[in-house]
Short mmCIF file of C-alpha atoms in Angstrom, two decimals:
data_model
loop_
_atom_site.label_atom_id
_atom_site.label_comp_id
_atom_site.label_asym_id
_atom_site.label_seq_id
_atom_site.Cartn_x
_atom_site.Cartn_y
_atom_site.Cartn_z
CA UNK O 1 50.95 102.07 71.37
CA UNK O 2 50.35 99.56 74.21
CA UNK O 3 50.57 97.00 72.36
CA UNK O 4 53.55 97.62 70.42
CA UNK O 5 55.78 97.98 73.31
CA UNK O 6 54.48 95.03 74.75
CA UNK O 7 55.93 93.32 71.64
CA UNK O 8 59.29 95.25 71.93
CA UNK O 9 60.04 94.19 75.85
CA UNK O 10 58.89 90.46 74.73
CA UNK O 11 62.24 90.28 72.48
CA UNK O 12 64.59 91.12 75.29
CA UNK O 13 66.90 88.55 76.86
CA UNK O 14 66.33 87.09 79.98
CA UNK O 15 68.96 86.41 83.13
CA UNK O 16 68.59 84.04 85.50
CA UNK O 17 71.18 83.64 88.06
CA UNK O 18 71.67 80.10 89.49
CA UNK O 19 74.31 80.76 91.92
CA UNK O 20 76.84 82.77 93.30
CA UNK O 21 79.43 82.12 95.49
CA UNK O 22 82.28 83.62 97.13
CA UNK O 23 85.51 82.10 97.03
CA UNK O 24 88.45 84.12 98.23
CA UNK O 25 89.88 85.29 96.20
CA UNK O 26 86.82 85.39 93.68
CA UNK O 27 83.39 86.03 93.42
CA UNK O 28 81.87 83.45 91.24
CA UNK O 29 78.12 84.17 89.43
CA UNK O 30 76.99 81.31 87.59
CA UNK O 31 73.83 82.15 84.80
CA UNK O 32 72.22 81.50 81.63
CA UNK O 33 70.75 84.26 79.51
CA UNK O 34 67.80 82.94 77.26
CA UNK O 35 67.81 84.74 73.29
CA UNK O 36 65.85 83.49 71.12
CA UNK O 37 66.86 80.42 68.91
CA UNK O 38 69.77 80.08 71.31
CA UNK O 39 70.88 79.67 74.79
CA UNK O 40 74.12 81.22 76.42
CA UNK O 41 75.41 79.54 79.62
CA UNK O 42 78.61 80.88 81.86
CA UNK O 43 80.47 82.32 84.75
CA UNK O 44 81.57 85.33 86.01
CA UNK O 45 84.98 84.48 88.41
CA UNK O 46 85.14 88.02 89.14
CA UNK O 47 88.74 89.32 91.26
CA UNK O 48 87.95 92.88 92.64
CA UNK O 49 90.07 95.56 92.67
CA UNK O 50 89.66 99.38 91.78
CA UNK O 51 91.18 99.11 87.89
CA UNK O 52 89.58 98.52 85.08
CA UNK O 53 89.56 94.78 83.50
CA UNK O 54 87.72 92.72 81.02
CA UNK O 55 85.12 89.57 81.62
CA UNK O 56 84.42 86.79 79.08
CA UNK O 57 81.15 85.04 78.64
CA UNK O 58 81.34 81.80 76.93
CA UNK O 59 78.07 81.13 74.42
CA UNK O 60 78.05 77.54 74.33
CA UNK O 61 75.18 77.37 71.50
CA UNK O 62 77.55 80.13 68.77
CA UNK O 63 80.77 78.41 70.04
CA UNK O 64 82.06 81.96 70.42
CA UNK O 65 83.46 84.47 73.13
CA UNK O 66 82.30 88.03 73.44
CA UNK O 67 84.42 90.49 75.66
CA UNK O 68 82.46 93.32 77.05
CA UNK O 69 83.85 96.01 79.42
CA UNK O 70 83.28 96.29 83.30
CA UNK O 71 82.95 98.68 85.99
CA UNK O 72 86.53 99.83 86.75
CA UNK O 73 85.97 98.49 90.48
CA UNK O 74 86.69 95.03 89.02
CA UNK O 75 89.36 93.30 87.54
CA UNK O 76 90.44 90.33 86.46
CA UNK O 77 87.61 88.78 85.32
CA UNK O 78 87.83 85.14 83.48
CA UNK O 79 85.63 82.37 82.15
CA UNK O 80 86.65 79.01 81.43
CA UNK O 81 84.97 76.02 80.98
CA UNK O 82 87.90 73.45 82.55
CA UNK O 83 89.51 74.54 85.65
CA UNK O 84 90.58 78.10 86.78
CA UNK O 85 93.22 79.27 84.93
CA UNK O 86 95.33 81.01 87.61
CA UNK O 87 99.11 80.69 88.54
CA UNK O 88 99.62 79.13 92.10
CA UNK O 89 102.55 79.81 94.63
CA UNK O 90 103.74 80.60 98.20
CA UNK O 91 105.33 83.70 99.93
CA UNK O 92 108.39 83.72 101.78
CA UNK O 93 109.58 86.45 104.26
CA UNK O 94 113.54 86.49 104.30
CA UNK O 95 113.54 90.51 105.31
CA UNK O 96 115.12 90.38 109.12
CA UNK O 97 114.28 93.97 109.06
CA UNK O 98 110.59 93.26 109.19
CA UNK O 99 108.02 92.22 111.27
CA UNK O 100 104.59 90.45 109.98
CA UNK O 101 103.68 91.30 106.74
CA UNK O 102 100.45 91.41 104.95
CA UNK O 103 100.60 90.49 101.68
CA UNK O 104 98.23 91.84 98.79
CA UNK O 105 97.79 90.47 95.46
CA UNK O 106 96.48 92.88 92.70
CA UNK O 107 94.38 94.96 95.63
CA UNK O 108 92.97 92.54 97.83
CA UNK O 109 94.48 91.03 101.01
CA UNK O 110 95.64 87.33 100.53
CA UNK O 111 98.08 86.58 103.24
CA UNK O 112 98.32 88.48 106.55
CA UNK O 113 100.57 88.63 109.38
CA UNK O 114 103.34 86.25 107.34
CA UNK O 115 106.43 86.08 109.99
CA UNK O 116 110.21 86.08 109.11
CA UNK O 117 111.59 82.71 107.87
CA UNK O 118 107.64 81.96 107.39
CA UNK O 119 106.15 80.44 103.99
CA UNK O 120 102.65 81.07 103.30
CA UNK O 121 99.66 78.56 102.18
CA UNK O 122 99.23 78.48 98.85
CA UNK O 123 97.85 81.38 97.23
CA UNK O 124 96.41 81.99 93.87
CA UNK O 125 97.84 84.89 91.66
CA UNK O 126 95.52 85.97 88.51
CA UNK O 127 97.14 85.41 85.16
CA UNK O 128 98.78 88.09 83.48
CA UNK O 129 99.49 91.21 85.35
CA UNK O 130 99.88 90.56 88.99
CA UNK O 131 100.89 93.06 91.22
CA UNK O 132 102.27 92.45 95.01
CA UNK O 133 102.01 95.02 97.25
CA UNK O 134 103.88 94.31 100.57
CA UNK O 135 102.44 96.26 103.94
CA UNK O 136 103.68 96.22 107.81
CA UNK O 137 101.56 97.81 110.26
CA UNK O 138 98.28 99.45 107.06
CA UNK O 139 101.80 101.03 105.62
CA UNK O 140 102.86 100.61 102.23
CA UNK O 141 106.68 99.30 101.39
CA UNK O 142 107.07 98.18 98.35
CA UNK O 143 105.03 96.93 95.00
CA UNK O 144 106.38 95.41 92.08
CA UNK O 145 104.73 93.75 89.10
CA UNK O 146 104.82 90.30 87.55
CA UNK O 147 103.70 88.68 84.78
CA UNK O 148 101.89 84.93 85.45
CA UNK O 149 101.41 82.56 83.29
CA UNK O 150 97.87 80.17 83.30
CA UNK O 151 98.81 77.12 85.58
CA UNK O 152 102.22 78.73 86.89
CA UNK O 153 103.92 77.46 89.73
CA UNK O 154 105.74 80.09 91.65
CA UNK O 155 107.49 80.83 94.71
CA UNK O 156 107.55 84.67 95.74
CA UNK O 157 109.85 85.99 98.19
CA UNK O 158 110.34 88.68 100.11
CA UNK O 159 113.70 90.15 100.81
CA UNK O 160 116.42 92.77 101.42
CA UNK O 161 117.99 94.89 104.53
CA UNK O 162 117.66 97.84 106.10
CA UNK O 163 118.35 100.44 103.07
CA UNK O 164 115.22 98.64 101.41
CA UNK O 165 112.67 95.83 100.40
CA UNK O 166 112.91 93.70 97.56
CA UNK O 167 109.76 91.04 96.00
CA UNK O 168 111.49 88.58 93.68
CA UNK O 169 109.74 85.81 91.88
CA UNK O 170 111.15 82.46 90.87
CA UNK O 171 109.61 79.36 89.40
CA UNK O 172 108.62 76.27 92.12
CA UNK O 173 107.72 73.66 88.95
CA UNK O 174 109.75 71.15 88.71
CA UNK O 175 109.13 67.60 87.74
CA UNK O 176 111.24 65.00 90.01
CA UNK O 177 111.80 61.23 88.69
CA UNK O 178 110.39 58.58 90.77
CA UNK O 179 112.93 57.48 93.61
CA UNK O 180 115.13 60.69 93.09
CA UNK O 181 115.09 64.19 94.25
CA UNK O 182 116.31 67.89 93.21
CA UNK O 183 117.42 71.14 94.42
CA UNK O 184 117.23 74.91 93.40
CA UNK O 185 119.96 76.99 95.09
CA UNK O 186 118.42 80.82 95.96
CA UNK O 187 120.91 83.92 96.81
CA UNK O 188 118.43 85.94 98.80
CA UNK O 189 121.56 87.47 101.04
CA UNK O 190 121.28 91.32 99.60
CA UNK O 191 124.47 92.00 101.85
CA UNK O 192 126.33 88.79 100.45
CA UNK O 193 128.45 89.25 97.04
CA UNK O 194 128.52 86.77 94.43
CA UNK O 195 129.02 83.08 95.47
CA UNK O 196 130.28 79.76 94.39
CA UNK O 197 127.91 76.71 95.20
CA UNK O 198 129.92 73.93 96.16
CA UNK O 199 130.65 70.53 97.50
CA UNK O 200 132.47 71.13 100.68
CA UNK O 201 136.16 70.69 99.71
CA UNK O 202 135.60 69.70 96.61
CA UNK O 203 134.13 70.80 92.75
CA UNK O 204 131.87 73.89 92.51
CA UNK O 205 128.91 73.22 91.20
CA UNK O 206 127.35 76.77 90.52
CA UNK O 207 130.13 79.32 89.85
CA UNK O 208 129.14 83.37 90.67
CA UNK O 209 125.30 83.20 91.83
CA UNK O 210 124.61 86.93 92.59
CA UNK O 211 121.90 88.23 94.68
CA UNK O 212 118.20 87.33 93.56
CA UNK O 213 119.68 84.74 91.21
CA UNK O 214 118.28 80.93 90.99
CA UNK O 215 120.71 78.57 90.02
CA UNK O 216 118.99 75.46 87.43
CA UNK O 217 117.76 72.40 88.71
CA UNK O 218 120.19 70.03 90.17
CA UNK O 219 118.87 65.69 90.17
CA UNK O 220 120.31 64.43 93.42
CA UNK O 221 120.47 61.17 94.69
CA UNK O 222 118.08 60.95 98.10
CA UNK O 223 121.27 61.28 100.41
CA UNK O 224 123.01 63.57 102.33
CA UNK O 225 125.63 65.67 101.51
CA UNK O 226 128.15 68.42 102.80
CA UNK O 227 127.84 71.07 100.85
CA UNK O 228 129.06 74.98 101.15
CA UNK O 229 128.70 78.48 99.53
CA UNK O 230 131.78 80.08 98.99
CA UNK O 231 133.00 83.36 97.73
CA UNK O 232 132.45 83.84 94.25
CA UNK O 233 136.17 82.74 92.51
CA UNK O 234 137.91 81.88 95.63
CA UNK O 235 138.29 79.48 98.45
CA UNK O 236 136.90 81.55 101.10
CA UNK O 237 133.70 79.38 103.24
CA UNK O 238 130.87 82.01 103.42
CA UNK O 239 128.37 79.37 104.87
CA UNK O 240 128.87 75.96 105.92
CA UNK O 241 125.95 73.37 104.60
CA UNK O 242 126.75 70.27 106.37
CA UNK O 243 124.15 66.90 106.27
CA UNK O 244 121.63 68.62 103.93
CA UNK O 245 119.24 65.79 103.55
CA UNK O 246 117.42 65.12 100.40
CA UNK O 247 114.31 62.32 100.42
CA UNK O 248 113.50 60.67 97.57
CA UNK O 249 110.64 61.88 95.29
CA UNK O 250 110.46 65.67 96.83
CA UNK O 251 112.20 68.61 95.48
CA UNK O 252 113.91 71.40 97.37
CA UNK O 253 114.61 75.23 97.33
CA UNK O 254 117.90 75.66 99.04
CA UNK O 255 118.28 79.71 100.63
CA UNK O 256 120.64 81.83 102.00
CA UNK O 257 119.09 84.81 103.88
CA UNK O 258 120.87 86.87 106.16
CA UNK O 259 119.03 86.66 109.64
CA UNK O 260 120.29 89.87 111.10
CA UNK O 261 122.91 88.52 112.95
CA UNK O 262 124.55 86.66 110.22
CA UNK O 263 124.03 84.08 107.20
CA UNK O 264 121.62 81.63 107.37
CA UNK O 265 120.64 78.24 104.99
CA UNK O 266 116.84 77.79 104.78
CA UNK O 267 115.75 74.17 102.77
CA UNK O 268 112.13 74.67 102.01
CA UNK O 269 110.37 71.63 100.43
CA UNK O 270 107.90 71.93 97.85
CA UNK O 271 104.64 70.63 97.93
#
């Protein structure tokens, strides 16, 4: 009897863990499990949070992936053998109605005590379903759920007024040519109405923008220019824009918040 289970336990795989290392926000195991007749090598990037999620280990001898289930106090669990695939982006508080704000991405704390008119260091957000929960003083405000894409650039803000809090996600990838530059107009006024971006006395260039709403892309030449945001159909100045300054080779996100008091353009250059 002895004997044979000495035989049975000598068939079982073997782990060895070479490393593991923490790197907010992931928890990275690196091993190889020896099988007889083949070797399997990977990594764990494990994201924790209290839902359940799948992990992938990569068997480099089979060429093959095998998805096995997890604890449900983990999710988000990839392997890869290039680069981490993971969407990248900042956070932007535009909410006058707020003061710091922590900001949690699928669970765990990512960016606290984010100030008004602030943008945050990069973060990274976990492909597929990302939720961002938004918290002032250990209270919840408000969630919402996006989807990211492997290698998305975004650019998450955080808006709205008094009667609420809004989390509104927009893209931040955007290829410039060499020697020029470009803008993306945001509307992230909630108590503004529809408006007319426009060269100041002259042509509009993006007719009706509502509230939350990117316009596309606009190539500019690295100058400055006088520009305005009008009532939507109508003559009417809403916000003066004068000398906004555009350097060669950068690109721009061009906002209108609402600072409390009243409107207010933010450029924020992308990095």
């Amino acid at each position: 009897m002895a004997e044979r289970v000495v035989q049975e336990t000598a068939t079982l795989p073997t782990m060895i863990i070479f490393l593991i290392t923490l790197h907010p926000p992931f928890l990275i195991v690196s091993f190889s499990i020896f099988i007889p007749d083949e070797k399997v090598n990977g990594i764990f990037l494990l994201f924790l949070h209290n839902r359940k999620s799948k992990s992938y280990i990569y068997n480099k001898t089979a060429r093959r992936r095998a998805c096995m289930a997890t604890q449900p106090t983990a999710m988000n669990l990839f392997y890869d053998e290039g680069p981490l695939p993971r969407g990248t982006g900042r956070v932007f508080h535009c909410n006058p109605n707020l003061g710091k704000i922590d900001v949690f991405i699928n669970g765990l704390l990512i960016i606290k005590d984010l100030s008004f008119k602030q943008v945050s260091s990069l973060a990274a957000f976990p492909p597929g379903r990302c939720q961002i929960d938004v918290y002032v003083n250990r209270k919840l405000l408000v969630s919402n759920v996006f989807t990211i894409q492997e290698e998305e650039k975004i650019f998450a803000v955080i808006t709205g007024d008094e009667t609420g809090v809004d989390i509104a996600k927009f893209s931040a990838d955007h290829l410039v040519p060499p020697g020029e530059s470009a803008a993306c107009f945001l509307h992230l006024a909630s108590r503004l109405g529809k408006v007319d971006w426009s060269v100041h006395k002259g042509d509009v260039v993006f007719p009706s923008a509502a509230y939350l709403s990117a316009t596309p892309w606009l190539p500019l030449s690295p100058v400055s220019f006088h520009l305005e945001a009008r009532k939507a159909g109508t003559k009417m100045i809403l916000l003066p824009m004068p000398n906004c300054s555009f350097e060669a080779n950068e690109a721009y996100l061009i906002c209108i918040i609402h600072n409390g008091n009243q409107l207010e353009k933010l450029p924020i250059k992308l990095k």
